[in-house]
Tab-separated table of C-alpha atoms in Angstrom:
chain	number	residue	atom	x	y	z
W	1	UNK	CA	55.318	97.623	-38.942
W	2	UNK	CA	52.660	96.417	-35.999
W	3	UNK	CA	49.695	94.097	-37.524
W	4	UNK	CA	46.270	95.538	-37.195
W	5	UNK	CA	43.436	93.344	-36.698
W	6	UNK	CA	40.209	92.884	-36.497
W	7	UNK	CA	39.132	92.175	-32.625
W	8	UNK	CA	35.583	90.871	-30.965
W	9	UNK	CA	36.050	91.841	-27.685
W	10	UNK	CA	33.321	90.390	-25.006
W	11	UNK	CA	33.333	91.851	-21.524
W	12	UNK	CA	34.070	95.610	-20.371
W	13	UNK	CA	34.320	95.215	-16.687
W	14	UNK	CA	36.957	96.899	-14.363
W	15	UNK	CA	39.886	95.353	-16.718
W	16	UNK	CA	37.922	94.342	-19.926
W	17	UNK	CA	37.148	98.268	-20.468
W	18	UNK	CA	40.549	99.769	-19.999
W	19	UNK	CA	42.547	96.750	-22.261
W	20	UNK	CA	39.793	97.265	-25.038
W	21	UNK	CA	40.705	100.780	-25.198
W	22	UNK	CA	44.150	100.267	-25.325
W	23	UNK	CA	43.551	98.090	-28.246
W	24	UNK	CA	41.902	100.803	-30.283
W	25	UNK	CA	44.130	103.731	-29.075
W	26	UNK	CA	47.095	101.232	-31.025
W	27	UNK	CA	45.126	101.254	-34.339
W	28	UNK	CA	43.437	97.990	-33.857
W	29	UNK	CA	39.717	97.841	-34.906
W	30	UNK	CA	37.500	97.012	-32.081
W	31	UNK	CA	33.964	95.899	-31.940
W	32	UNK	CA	32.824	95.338	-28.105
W	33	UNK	CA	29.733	94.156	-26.311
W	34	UNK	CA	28.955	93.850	-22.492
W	35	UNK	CA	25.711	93.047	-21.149
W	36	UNK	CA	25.877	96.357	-19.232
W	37	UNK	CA	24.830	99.352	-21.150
W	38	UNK	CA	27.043	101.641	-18.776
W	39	UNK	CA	29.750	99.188	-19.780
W	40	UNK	CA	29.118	99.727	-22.984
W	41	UNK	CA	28.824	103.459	-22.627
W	42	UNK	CA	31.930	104.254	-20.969
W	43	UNK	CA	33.996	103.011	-24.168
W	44	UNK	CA	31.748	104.094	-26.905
W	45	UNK	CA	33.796	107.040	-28.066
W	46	UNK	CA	36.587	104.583	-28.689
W	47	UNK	CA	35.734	101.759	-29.584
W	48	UNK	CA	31.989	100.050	-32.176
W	49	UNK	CA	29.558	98.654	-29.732
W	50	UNK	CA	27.482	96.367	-30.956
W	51	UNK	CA	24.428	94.962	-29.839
W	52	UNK	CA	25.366	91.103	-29.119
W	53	UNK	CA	27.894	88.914	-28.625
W	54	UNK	CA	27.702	87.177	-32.491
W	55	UNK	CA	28.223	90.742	-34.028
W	56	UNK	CA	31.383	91.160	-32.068
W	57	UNK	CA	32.545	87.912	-33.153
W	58	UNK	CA	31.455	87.990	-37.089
W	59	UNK	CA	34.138	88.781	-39.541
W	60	UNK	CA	36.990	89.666	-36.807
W	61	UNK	CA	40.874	88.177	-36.545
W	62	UNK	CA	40.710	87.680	-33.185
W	63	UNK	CA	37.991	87.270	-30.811
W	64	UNK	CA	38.830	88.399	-27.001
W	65	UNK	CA	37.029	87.249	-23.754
W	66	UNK	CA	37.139	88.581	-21.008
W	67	UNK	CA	34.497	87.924	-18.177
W	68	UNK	CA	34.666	86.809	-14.438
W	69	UNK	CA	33.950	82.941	-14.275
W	70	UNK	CA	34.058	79.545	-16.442
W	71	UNK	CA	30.409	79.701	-16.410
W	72	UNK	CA	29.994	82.889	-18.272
W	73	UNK	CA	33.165	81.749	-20.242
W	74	UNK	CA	30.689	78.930	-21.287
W	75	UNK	CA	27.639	80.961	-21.521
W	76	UNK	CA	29.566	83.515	-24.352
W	77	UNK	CA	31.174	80.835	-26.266
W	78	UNK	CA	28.330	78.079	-26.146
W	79	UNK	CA	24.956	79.681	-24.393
W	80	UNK	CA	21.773	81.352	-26.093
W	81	UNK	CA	23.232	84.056	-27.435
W	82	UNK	CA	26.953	82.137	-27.999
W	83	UNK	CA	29.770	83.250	-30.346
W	84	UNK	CA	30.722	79.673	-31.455
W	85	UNK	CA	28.846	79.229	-34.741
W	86	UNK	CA	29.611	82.878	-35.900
W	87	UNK	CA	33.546	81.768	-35.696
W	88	UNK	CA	35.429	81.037	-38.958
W	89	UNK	CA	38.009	78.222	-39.030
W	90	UNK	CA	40.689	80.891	-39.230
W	91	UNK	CA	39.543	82.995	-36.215
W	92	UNK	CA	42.072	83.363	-32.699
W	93	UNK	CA	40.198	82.857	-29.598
W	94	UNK	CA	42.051	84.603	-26.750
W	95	UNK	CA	40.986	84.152	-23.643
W	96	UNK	CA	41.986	86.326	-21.192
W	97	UNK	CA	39.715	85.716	-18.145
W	98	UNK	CA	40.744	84.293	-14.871
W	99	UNK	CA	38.682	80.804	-14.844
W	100	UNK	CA	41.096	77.881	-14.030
W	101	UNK	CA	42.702	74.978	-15.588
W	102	UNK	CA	39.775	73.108	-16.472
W	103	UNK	CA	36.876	75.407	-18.205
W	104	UNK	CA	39.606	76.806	-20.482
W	105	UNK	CA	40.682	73.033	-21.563
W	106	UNK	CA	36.893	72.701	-21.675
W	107	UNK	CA	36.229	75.307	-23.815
W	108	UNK	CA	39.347	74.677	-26.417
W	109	UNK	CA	38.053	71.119	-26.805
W	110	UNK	CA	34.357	71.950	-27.448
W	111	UNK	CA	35.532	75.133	-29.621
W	112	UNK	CA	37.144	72.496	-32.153
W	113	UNK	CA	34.847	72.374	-34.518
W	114	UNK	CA	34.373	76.306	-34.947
W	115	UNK	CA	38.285	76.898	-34.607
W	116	UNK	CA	41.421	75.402	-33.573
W	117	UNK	CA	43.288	78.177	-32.318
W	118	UNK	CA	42.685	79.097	-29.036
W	119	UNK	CA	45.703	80.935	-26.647
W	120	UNK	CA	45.078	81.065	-22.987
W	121	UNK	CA	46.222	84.492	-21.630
W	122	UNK	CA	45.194	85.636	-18.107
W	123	UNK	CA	46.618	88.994	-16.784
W	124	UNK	CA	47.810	90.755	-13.737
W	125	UNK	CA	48.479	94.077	-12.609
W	126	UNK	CA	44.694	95.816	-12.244
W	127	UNK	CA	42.831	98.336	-13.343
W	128	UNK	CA	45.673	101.400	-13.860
W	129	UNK	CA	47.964	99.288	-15.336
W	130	UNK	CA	45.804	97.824	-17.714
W	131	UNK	CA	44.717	101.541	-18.791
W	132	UNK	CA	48.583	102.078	-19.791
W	133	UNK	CA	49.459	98.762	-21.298
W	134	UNK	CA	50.958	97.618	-18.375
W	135	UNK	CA	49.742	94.543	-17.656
W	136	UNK	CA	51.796	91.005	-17.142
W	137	UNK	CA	50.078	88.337	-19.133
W	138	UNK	CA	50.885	84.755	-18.773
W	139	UNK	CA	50.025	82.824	-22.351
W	140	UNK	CA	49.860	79.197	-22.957
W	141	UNK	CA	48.938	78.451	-26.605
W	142	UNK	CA	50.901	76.433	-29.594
W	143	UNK	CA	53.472	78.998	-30.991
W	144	UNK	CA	51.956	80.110	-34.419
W	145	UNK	CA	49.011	80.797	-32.772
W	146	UNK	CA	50.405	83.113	-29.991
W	147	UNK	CA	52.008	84.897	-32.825
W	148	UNK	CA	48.251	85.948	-34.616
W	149	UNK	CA	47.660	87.206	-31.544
W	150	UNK	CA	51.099	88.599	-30.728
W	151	UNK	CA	50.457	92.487	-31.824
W	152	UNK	CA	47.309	92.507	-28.984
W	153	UNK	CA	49.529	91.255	-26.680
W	154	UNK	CA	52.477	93.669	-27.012
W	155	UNK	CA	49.898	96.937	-26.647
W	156	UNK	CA	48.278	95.983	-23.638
W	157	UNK	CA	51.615	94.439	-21.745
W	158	UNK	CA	54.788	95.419	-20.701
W	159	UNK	CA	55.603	91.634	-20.001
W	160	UNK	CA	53.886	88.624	-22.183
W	161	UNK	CA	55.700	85.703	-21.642
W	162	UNK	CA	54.637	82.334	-23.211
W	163	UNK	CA	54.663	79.962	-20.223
W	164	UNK	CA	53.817	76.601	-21.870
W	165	UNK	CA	52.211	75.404	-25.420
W	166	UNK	CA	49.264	74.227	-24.314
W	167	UNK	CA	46.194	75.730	-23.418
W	168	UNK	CA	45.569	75.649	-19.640
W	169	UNK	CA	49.277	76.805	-18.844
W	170	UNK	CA	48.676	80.138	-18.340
W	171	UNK	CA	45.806	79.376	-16.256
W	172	UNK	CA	48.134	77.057	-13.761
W	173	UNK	CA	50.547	80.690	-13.968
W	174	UNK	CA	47.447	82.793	-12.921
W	175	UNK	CA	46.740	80.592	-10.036
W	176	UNK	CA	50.231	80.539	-8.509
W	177	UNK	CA	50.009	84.141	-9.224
W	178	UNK	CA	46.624	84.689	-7.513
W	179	UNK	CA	48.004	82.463	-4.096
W	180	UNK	CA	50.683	85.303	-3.985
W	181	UNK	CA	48.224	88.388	-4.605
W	182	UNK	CA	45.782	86.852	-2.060
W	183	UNK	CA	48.228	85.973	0.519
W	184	UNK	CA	49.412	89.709	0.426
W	185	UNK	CA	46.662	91.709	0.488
W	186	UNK	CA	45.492	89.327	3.659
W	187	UNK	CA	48.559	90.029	5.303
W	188	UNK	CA	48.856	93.612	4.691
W	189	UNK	CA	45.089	94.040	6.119
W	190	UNK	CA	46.511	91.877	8.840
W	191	UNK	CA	49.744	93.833	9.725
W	192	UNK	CA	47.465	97.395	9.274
W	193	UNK	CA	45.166	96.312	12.169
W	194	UNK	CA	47.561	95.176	14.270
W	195	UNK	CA	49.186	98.737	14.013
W	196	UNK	CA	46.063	100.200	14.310
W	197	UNK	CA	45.412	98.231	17.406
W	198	UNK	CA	48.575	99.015	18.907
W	199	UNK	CA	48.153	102.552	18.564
W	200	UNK	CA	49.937	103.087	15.762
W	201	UNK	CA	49.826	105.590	12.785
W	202	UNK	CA	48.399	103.112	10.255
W	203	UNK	CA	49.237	105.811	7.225
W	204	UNK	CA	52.580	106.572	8.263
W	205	UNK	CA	53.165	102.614	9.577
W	206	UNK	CA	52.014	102.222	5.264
W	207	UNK	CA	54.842	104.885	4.129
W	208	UNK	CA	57.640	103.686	6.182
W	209	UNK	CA	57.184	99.857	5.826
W	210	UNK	CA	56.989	100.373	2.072
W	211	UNK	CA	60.622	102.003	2.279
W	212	UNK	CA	62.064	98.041	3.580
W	213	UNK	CA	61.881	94.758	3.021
W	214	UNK	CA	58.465	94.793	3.834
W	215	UNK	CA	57.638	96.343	0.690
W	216	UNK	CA	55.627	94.345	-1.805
W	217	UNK	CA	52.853	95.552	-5.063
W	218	UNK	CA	49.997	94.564	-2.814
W	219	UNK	CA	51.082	96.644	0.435
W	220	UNK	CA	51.711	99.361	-1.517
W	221	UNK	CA	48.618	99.163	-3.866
W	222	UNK	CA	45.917	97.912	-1.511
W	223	UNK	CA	47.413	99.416	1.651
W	224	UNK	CA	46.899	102.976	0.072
W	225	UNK	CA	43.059	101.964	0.038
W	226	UNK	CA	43.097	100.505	3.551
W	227	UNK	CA	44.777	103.617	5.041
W	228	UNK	CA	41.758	105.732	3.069
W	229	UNK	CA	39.119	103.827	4.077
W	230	UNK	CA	36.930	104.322	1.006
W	231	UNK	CA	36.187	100.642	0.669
W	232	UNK	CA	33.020	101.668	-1.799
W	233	UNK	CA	35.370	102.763	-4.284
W	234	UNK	CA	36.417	99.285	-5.506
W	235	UNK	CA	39.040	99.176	-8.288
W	236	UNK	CA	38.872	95.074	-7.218
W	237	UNK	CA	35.591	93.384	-5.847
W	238	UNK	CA	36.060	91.406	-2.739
W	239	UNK	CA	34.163	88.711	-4.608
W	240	UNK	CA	37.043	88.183	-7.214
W	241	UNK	CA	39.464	86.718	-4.738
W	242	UNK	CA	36.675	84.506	-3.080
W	243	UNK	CA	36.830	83.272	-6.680
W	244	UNK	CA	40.209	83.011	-6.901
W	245	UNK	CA	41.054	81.852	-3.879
W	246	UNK	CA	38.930	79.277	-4.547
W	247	UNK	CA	40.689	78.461	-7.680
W	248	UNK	CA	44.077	77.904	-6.070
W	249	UNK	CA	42.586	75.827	-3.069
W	250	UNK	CA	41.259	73.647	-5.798
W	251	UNK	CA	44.210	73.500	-7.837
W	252	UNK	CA	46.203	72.581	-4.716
W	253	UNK	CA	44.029	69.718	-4.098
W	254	UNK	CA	44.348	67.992	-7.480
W	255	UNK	CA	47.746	68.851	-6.723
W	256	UNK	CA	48.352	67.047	-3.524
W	257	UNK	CA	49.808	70.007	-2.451
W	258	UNK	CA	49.405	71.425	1.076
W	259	UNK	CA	48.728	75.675	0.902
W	260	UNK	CA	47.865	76.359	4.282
W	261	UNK	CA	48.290	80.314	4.143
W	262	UNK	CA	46.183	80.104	0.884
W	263	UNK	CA	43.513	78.393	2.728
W	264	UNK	CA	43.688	80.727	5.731
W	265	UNK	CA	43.286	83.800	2.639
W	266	UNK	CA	40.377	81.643	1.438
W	267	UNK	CA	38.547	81.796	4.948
W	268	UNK	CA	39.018	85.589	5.280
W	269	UNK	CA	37.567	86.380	1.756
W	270	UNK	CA	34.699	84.255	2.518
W	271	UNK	CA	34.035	85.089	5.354
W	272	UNK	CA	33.659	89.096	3.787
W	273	UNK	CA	31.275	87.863	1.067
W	274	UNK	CA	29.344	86.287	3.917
W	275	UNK	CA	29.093	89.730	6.162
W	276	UNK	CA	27.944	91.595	2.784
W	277	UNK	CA	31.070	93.226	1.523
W	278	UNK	CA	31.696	90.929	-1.725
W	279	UNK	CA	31.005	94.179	-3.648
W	280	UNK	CA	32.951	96.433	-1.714
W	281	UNK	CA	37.073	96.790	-2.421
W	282	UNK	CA	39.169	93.755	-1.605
W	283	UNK	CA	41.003	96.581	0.843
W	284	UNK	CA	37.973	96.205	3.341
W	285	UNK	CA	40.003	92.981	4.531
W	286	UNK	CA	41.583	95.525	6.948
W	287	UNK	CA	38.453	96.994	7.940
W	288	UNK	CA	37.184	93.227	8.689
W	289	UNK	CA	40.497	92.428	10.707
W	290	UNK	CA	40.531	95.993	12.727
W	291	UNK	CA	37.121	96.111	13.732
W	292	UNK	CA	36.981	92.103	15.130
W	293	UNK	CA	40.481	93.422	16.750
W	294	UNK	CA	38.469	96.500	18.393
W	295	UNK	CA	35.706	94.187	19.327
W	296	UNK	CA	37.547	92.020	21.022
């Protein structure tokens, strides 16, 4: 028989929305908040929205955070309006947002005093998946307390491995993850505008290639988008991977560890943010490649 718990879940973006309703659709009782009211809006026939963070975090198993950087990871757990004093000694933190090595290890330390168990979860797989329970999530966290959270983690995955004990190992997971998933959709924006350039039939260039070797999640996924076009229709901001990119570059550094094709990813990214597009669909990579390859 599955557990049901009591969840706090903070952040209803792109994947926070989808996972939370996941959780509720498999019996768990949700209370959400997002500083957004349309966030908050598009979920309200699922799951309790309440009207600040503390409420979501009073009286529940398992509090759930999911936001876009260690500073707002920071700002929810310690800011103004921070969850930390309305935690019991008994309640889970999972956090599930992509932040790096550091601010998570930050935030388990300085959480010690409110709670001791805190599991480090990041996912992958975006925004579909996550709306079927199909994400991967890599979790680092001491073993009894992966298993409170354990029931959340089977409805919204299809793969939950443990990849270390500590808190911060999931995070290192995410990043190697991230090089990979930044990597590809560079090079499949890359490989698009050459075919483009070369007269080429970029959509049917997408449906063959994806039939070989060729073939990976990200040239499928994001190549669909670039052979559409419709960049403002962004199921992943540009902006995340100038985050994450970042991320791994740094991580590499402390590392010693030379990532040259992750650096070159980096540069592209950044270089979109710069020309205005950070909002736009991480797809308009192509866009940015075929149009300096028209240009020139």
């Amino acid at each position: 028989m599955t557990t049901t718990l009591n969840v706090g879940w903070i952040g209803l973006g792109a994947m926070g929305a989808p996972m939370a309703r996941v959780l509720s659709e498999a019996g768990h009782q949700v209370k959400a908040f997002d500083l957004s009211s349309a966030a908050r809006e598009a979920v309200a026939d699922v799951v309790e929205i309440v009207s600040a963070p503390q409420d979501a975090a009073l009286e529940s198993d398992v509090v759930v955070i999911m936001v876009a950087t260690g500073d707002q990871l920071d700002s929810v757990l310690f800011g103004a309006s921070g969850i930390a004093d309305s935690l019991s000694p008994d309640t889970s933190v999972l956090i599930m947002a992509t932040v790096g090595v550091a601010p998570v290890q930050a935030a388990a330390a300085a959480l010690a005093q409110h709670t001791t168990h805190v599991v480090d979860a990041p996912v992958s797989g975006g925004a579909a998946r996550a709306a079927k329970g199909d994400l991967l999530i890599m979790v680092g966290g001491p073993a009894e307390d992966v298993a409170t959270v354990q029931p959340l983690l089977d409805a919204m995955a299809s793969s939950c491995p443990v990849v270390g004990h500590e808190v911060g190992d999931g995070q290192k997971f995410k990043i190697v993850n991230q090089l990979l998933c930044g990597v590809h959709i560079a090079a499949a924006g890359e490989a698009l505008a050459l075919a483009d350039s070369m007269g080429l039939d970029i959509q049917q260039c997408h449906e063959v290639l994806n039939g070989g070797a060729a073939h990976s999640f990200m040239f499928k996924d994001r190549g669909s988008r670039m052979v559409t076009g419709n960049f403002e229709s962004v199921t992943s901001a540009l902006d995340i991977f100038v985050k994450d990119m970042g991320l791994v570059n740094a991580a590499a550094r402390q590392a010693d560890q030379p990532v040259p094709l992750a650096s070159a990813a980096e540069q592209l990214y950044v270089r979109g943010r710069r020309e205005g597009l950070g909002r736009l669909d991480d797809s308009v990579v192509y866009q940015m490649l075929r149009d300096r390859g028209q240009d020139s």
